[in-house]
Coordinates of C-alpha atoms and ligand atoms in Angstrom, one line a residue:
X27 CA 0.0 -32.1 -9.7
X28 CA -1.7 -32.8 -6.5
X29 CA -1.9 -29.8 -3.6
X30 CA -3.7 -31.5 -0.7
X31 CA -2.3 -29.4 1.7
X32 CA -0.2 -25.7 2.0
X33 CA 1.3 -23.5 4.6
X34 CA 1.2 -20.0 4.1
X35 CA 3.5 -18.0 5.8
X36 CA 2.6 -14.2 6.5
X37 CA -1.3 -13.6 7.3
X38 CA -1.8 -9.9 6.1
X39 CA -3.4 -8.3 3.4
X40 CA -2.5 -10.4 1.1
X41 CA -1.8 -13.6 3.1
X42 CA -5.0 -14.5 4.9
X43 CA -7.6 -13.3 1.8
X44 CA -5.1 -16.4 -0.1
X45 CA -5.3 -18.6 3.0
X46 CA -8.7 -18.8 3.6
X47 CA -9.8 -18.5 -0.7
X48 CA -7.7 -21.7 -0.8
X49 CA -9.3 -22.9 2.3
X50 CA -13.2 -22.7 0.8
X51 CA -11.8 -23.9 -2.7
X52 CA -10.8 -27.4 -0.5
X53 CA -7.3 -27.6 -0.2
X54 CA -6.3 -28.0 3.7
X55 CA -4.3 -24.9 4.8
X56 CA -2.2 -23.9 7.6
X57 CA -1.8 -20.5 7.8
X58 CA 1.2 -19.4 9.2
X59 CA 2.2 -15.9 11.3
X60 CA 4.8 -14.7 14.2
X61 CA 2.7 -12.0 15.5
X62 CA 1.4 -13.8 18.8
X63 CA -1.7 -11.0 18.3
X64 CA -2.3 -12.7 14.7
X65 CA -2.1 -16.3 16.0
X66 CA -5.1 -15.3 18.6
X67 CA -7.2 -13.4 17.1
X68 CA -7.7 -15.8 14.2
X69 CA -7.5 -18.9 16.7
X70 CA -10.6 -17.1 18.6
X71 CA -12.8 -17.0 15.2
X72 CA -12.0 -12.9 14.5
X73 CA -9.7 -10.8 12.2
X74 CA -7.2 -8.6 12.6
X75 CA -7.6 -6.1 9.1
X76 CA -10.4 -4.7 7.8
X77 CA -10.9 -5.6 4.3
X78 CA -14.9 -6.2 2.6
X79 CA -16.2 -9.8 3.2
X80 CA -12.9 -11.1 4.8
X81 CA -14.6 -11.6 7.9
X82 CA -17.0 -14.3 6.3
X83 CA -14.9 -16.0 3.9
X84 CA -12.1 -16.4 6.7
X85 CA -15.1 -17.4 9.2
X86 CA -16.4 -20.4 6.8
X87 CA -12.9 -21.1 5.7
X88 CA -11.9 -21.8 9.9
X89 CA -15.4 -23.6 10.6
X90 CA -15.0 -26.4 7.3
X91 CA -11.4 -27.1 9.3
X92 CA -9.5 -26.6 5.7
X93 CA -7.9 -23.7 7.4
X94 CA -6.0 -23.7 10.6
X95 CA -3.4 -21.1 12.4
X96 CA -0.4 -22.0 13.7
X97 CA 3.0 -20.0 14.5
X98 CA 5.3 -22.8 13.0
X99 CA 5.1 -24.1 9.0
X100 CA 4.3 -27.7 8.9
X101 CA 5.0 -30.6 5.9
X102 CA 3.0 -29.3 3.1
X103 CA 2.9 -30.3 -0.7
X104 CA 3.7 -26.0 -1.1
X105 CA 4.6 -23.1 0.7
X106 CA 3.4 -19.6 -0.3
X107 CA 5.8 -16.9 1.5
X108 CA 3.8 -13.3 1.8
X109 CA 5.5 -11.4 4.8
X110 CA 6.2 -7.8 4.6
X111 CA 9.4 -6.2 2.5
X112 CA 9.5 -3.0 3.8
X113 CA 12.7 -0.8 3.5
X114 CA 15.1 0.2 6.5
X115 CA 14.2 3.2 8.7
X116 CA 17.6 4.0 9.9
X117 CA 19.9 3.0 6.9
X118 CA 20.1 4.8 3.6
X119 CA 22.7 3.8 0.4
X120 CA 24.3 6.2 -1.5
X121 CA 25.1 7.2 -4.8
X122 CA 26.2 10.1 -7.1
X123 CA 25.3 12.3 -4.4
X124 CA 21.2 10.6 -4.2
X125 CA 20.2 9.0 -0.7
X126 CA 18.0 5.8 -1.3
X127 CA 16.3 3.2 0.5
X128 CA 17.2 0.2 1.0
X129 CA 15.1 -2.8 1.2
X130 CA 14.6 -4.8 4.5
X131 CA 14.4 -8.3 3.4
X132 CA 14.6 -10.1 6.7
X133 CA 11.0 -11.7 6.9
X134 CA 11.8 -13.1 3.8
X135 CA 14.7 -14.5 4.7
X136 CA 13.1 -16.1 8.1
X137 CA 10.3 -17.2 6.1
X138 CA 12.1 -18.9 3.7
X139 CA 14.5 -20.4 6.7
X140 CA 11.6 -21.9 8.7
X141 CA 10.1 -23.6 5.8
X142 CA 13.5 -25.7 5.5
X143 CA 13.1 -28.1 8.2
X144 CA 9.4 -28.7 6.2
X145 CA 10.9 -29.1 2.6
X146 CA 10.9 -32.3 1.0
X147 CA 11.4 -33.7 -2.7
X148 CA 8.6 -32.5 -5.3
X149 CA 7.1 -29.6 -3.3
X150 CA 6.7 -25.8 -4.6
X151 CA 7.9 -22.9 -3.2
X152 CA 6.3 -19.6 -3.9
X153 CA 7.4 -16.2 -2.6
X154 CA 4.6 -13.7 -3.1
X155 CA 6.4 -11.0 -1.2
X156 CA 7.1 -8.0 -3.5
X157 CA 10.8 -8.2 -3.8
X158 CA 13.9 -6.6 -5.5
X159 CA 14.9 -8.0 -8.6
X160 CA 17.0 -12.1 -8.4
X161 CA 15.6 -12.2 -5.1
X162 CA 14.4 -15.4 -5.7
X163 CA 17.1 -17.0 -7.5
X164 CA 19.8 -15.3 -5.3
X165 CA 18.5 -15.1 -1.7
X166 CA 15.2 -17.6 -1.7
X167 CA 17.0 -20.5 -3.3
X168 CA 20.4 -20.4 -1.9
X169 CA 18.6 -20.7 1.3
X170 CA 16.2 -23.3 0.5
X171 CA 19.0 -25.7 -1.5
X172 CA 20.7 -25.6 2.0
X173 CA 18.5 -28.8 2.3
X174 CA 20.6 -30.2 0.0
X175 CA 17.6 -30.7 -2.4
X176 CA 17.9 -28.3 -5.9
X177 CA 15.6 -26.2 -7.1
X178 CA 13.8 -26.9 -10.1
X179 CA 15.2 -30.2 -9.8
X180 CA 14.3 -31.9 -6.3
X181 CA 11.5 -29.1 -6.4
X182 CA 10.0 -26.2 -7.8
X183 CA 10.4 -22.4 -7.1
X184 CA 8.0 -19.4 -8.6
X185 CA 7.7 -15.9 -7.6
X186 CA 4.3 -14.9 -8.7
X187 CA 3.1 -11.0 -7.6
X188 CA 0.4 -10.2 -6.0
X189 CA -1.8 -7.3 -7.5
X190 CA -4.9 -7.3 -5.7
X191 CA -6.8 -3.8 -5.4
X192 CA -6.7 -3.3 -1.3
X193 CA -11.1 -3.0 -1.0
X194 CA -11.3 -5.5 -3.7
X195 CA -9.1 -8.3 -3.0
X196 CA -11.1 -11.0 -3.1
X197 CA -12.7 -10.5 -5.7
X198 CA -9.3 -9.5 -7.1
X199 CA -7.4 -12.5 -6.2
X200 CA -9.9 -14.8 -8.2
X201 CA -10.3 -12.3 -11.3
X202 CA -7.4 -10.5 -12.1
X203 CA -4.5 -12.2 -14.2
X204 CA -1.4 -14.0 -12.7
X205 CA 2.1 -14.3 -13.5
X206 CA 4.2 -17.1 -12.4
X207 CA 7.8 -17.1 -13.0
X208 CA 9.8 -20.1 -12.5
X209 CA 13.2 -20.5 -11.6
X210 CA 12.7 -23.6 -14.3
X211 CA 9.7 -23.8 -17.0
X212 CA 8.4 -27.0 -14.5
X213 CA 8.5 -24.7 -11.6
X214 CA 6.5 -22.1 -13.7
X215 CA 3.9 -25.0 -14.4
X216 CA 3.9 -26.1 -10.6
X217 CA 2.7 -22.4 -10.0
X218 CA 0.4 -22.3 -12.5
X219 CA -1.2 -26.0 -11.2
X220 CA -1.2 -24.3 -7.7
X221 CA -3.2 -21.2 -8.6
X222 CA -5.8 -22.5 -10.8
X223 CA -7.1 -24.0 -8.0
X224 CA -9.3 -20.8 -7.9
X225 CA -7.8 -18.3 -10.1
X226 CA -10.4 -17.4 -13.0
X227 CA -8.5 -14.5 -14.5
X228 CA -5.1 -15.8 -17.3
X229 CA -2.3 -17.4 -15.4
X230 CA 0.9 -16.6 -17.1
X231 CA 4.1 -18.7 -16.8
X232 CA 7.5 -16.7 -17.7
X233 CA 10.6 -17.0 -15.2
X234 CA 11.4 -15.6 -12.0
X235 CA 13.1 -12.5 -12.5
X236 CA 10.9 -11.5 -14.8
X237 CA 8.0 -11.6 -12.4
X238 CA 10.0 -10.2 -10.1
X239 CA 10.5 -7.2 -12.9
X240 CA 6.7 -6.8 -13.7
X241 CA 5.5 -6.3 -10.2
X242 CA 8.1 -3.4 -9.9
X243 CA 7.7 -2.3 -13.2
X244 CA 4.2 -2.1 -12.5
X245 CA 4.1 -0.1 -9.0
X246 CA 7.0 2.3 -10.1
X247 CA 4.8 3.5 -13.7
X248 CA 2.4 4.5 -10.7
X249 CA 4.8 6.1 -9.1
X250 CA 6.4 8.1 -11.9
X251 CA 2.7 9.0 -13.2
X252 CA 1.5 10.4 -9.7
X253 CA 5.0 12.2 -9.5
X254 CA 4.3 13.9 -12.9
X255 CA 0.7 14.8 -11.4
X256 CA 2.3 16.2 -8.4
X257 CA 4.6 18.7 -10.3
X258 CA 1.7 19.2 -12.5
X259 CA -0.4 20.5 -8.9
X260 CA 2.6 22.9 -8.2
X261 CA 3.2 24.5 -12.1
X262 CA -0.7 24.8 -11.9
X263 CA -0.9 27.5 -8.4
X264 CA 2.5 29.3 -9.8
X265 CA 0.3 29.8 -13.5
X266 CA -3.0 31.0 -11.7
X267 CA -4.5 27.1 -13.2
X268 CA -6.9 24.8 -11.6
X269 CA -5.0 21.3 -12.2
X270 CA -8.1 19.5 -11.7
X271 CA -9.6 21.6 -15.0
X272 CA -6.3 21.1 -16.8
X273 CA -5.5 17.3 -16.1
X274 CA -9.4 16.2 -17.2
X275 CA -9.0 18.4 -20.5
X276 CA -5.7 16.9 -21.1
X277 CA -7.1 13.5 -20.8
X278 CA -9.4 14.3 -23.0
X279 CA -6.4 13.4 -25.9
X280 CA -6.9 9.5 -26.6
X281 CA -3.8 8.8 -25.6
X282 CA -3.1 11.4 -22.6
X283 CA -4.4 9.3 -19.0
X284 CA -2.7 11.9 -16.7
X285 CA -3.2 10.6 -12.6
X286 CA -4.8 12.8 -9.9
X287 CA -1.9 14.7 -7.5
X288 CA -2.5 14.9 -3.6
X289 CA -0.9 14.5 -0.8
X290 CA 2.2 12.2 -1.8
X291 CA 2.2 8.7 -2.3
X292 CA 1.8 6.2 0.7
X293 CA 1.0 2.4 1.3
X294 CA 3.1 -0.2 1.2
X295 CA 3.4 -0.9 -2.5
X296 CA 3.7 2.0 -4.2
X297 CA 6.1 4.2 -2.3
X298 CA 8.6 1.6 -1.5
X299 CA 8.7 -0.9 -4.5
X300 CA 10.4 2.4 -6.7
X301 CA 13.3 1.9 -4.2
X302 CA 14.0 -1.8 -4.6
X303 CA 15.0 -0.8 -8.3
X304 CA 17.0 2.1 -7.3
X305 CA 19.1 0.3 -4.8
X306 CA 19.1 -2.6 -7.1
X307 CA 20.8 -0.3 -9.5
X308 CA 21.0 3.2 -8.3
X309 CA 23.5 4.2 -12.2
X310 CA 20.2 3.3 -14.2
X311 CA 17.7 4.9 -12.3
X312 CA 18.0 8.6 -12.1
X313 CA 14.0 9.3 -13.4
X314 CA 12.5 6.6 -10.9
X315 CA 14.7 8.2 -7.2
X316 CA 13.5 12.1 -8.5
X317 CA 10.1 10.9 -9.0
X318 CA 10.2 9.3 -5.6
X319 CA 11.7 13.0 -4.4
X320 CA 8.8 14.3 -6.1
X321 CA 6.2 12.5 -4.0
X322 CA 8.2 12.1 -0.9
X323 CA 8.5 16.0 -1.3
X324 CA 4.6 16.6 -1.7
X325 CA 3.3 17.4 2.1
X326 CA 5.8 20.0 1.5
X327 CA 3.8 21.8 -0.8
X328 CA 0.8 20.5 1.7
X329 CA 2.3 22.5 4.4
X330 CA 1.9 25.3 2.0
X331 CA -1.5 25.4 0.8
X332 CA -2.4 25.3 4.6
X333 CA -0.3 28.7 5.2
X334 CA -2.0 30.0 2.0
X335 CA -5.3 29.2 3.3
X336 CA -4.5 30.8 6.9
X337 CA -1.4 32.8 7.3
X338 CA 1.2 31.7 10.1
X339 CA 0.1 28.3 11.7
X340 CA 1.4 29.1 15.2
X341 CA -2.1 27.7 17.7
X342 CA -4.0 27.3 14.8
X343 CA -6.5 24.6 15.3
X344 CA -6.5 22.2 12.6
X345 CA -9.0 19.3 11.6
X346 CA -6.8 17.0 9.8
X347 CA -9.4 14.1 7.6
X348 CA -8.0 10.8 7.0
X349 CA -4.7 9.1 7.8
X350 CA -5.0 6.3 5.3
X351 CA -2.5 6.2 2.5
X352 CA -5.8 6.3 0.1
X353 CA -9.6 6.4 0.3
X354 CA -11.6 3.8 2.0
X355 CA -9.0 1.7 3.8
X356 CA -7.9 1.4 7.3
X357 CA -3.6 0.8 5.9
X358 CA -2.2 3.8 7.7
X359 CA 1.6 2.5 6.6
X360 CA 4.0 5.0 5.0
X361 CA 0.8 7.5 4.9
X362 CA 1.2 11.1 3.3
X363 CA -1.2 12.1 5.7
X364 CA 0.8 11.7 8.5
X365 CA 3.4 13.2 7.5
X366 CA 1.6 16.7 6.7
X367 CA 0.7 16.9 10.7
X368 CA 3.8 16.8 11.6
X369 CA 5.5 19.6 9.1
X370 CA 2.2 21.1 10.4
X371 CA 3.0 20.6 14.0
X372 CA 6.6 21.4 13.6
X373 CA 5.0 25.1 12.2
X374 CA 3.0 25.5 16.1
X375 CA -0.5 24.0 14.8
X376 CA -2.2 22.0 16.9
X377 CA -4.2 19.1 15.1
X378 CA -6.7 16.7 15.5
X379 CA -6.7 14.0 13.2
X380 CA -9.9 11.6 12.9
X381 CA -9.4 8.4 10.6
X382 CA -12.9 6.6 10.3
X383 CA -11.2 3.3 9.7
X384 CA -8.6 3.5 11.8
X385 CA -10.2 5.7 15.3
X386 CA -8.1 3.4 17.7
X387 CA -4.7 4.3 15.6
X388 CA -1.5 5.0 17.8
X389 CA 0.6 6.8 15.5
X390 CA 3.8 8.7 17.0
X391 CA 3.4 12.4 17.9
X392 CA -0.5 12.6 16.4
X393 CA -3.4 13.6 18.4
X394 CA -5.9 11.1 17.2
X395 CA -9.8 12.5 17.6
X396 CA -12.3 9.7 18.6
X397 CA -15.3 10.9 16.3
X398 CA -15.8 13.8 13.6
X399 CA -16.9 16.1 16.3
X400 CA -13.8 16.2 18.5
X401 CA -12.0 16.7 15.5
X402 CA -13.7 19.8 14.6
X403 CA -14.3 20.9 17.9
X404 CA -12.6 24.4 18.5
X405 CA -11.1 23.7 14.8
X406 CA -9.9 27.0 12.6
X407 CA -9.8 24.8 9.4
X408 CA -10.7 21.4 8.4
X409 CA -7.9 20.1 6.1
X410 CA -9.2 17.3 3.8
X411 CA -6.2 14.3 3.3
X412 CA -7.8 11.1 2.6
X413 CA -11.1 11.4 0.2
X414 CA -13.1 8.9 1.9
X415 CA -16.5 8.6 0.2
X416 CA -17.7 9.4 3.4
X417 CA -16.1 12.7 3.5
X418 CA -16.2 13.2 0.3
X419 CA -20.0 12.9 0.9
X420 CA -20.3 15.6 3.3
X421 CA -22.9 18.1 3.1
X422 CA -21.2 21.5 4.0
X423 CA -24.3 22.9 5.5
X424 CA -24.5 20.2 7.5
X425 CA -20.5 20.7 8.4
X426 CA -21.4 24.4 9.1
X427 CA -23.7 23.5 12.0
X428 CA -21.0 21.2 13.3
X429 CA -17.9 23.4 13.4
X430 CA -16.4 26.9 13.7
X431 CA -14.0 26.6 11.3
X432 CA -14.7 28.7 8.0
X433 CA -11.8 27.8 6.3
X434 CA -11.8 23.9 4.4
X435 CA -8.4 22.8 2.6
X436 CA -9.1 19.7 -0.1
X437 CA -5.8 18.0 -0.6
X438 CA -7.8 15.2 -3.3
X439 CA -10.1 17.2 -5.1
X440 CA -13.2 15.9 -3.1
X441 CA -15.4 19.1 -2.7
X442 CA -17.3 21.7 -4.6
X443 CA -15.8 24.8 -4.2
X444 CA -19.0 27.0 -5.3
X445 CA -21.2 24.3 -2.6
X446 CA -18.8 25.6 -0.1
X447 CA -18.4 28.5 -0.4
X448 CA -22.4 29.4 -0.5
X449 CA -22.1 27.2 3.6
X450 CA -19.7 30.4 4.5
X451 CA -16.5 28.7 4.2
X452 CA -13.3 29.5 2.0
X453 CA -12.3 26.3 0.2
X454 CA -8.5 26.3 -0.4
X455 CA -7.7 23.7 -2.9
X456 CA -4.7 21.4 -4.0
X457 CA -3.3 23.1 -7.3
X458 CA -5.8 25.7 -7.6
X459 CA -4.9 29.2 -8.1
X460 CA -7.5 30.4 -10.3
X461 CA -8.1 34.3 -9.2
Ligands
LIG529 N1 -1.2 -5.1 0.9 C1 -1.2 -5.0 -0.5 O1 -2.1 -4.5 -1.0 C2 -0.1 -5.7 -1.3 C3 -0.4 -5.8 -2.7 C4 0.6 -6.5 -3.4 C5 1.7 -7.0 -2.8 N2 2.0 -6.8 -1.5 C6 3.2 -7.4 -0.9 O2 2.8 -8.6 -0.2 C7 3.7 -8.7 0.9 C8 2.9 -8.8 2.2 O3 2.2 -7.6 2.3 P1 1.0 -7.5 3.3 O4 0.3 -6.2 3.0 O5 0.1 -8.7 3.4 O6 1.7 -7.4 4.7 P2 1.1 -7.4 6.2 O7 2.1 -6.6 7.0 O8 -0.3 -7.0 6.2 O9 1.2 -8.9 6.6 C9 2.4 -9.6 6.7 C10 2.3 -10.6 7.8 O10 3.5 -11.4 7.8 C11 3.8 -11.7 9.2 N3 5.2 -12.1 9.2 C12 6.3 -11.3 9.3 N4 7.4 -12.1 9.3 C13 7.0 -13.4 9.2 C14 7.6 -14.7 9.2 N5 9.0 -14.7 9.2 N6 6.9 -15.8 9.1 C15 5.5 -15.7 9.1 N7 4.9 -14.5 9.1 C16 5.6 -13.4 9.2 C17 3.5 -10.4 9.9 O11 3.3 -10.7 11.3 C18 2.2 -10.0 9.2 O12 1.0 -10.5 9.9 C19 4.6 -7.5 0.9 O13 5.8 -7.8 0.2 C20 3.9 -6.5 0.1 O14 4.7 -5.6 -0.6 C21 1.0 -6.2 -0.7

């Protein structure tokens, strides 16, 4: 099978490290987005995320002309769809008395329209988008048989996850293993053919749904795991434990690999995959919406290790470190962090929040600082969210020269409470109660 040329549509996270790693492995791409901002910024030789050597694999991938932008899919031998599947802010489904999510699936369904007017006999189709279970052989195909071409006959359909480490994703997308499911064995092949183009890691062929199951099978283990954690952090204060103590001597057991609590559970994977099997089929899925509760729930008990560490948070002056759903990346989307400042707000604290990879963010109702010393400036306490290496880094004599505040809160288990305690602060810390 020959792929001279592809259109990906969707130049994110996950779309433009695949765009321009086909791009330097030769095959002509046209990447495809609808964010006029996108189009431009790639068009004018830059990038629009921040993720480790993007920058120069997208720059040589633009200057050997194998990869162009455009806003429109073109005729391609295969389409790769990887637009977001987030779930609805303003609607909610209901059952046995539990609210749930439900998933938004319109970009997928755009996608998959605009590539119609582009399909012709013997191409592949491959959605990447994570995406509830039969969404590929219920809502993708439908659409794309509108041709009046059929799939797995007049061409192929896969959905194949995508599980690339967010830091690491090029190096991810070439190493890690790959599961293609077909809506037909050929289809599964097609994939396959596609991909090894410069996957180095296994390529697995199974069928659709059953990709579709792994990838959500996958994200919600995480979920249930850090959930477990979380409850864990809580049991820990009300016993007089130190979690951290108790989950490392637990996973001491060789077959005990307890996760580390914080915060809750952000991104754009992990916190809203778990829904797309809930809605999916809400009877069957009691453990996977509580653990969701669970994590969803967590800046709750935030919001009370901050009282603990300074009584009523009426005017307190708060430091608030990091705003990324986890440690060194600038994806701010469904963050915990966030979240915290405003049940912290909503209490009459006054925060400053300072995200290293993010210092331009505009997120609703936060007071973004625009270094580490606004942010501390005038601060009471400095409340750890994110552990950043370069915070978790920090020197607190260092921090004691640079801000009032005696009072440190470490939502992720980042600091040494004896270190910071002899630089005259009071270290408050996530699931720690030891007296
Ligand atoms: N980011 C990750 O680490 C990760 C990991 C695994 C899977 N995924 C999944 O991959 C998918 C994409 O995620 P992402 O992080 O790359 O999202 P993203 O928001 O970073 O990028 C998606 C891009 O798609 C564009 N888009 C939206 N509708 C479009 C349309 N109809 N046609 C063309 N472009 C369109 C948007 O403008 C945006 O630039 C999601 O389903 C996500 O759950 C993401």
């Amino acid at each position: 099978m020959n792929f001279q040329k592809i259109c990906i549509l969707g130049l994110g996270y996950i779309g433009l490290p695949t765009a321009s790693t086909f791009a330097t492995h030769g095959v002509n791409v046209v990447g495809v987005d609808i964010n006029p901002h996108v189009i431009e910024t790639l068009q004018g030789g830059s990038i629009h995320i921040h993720e480790p050597g993007l920058r120069g694999v997208v720059e040589s991938a633009l200057a050997s002309g194998n990869l162009t932008i455009s806003p429109k899919p073109e005729k391609a031998d295969a389409f790769l769809i990887a637009v977001p599947t987030p779930f609805y802010e303003d609607k909610v489904g209901e059952y046995d008395g539990r609210k749930y999510r439900l998933a938004d699936m319109r970009a997928v369904i755009s996608a998959t329209e605009a590539i119609l007017p582009c399909l012709r006999k013997g191409n592949l189709v491959i959605l990447e988008s994570t995406s509830p279970p039969r969404t590929t052989v219920d809502l993708v195909k439908p659409i794309l048989e509108r041709s009046g071409l059929k799939a797995g006959i007049d061409f192929y359909l896969c959905y194949s996850p995508e599980r690339v480490l967010p830091g690491q994703i090029l190096r991810e997308l070439i190493e890690n293993a790959r599961v293609v499911g077909g809506v037909t064995p050929e289809s599964a092949k097609a994939g396959h053919a596609l991909y090894a183009t410069f996957v180095k890691g296994q390529i697995i062929e199974t069928d659709a749904t059953t990709a579709e199951m792994v990838k959500l099978m996958e994200n919600t283990t995480r979920d249930v795991n850090i959930a477990i954690a979380n409850e864990f952090s809580r049991l820990a204060e009300k016993f007089g434990v130190d979690v951290w103590e108790a989950i490392s001597l637990a996973n001491l057991h060789p077959r005990i690999n307890i996760l580390s609590p914080g915060p809750g559970v952000g991104g754009h994977c992990i916190s809203v995959d778990p829904w797309f099997l809930v809605e999916a089929a809400p009877e069957l899925t009691p453990l996977i919406y509580h653990a969701r509760k669970v994590n969803d729930d967590q800046p709750y008990f935030v919001l009370g290790e901050v009282k603990r560490a300074l009584g009523t948070l009426k005017d307190k002056k708060i430091a608030a470190l990091g705003l990324a759903y986890k440690p060194d990346v600038d994806d701010l989307r469904e963050s915990p962090a966030a979240e915290v400042i405003h049940l912290l707000q909503l209490e009459g604290a006054q925060v400053k929040a300072w995200e290293p990879f993010k210092p331009e963010a505009e997120l609703k109702g936060i007071d973004m600082a625009t270094d580490l010393n606004t942010a501390f400036k005038d601060a009471d306490a400095i409340l750890l969210l994110v552990k950043h290496t370069q915070f978790a880094d920090f020197d607190p004599e260092d921090i004691a020269t640079r801000t009032r505040a005696r009072v440190a809160i470490d939502t992720v288990n980042a600091w040494n409470a004896e270190e910071w305690q002899k630089a005259g602060f009071r270290l408050v810390r996530l699931g720690v109660n030891k007296k």
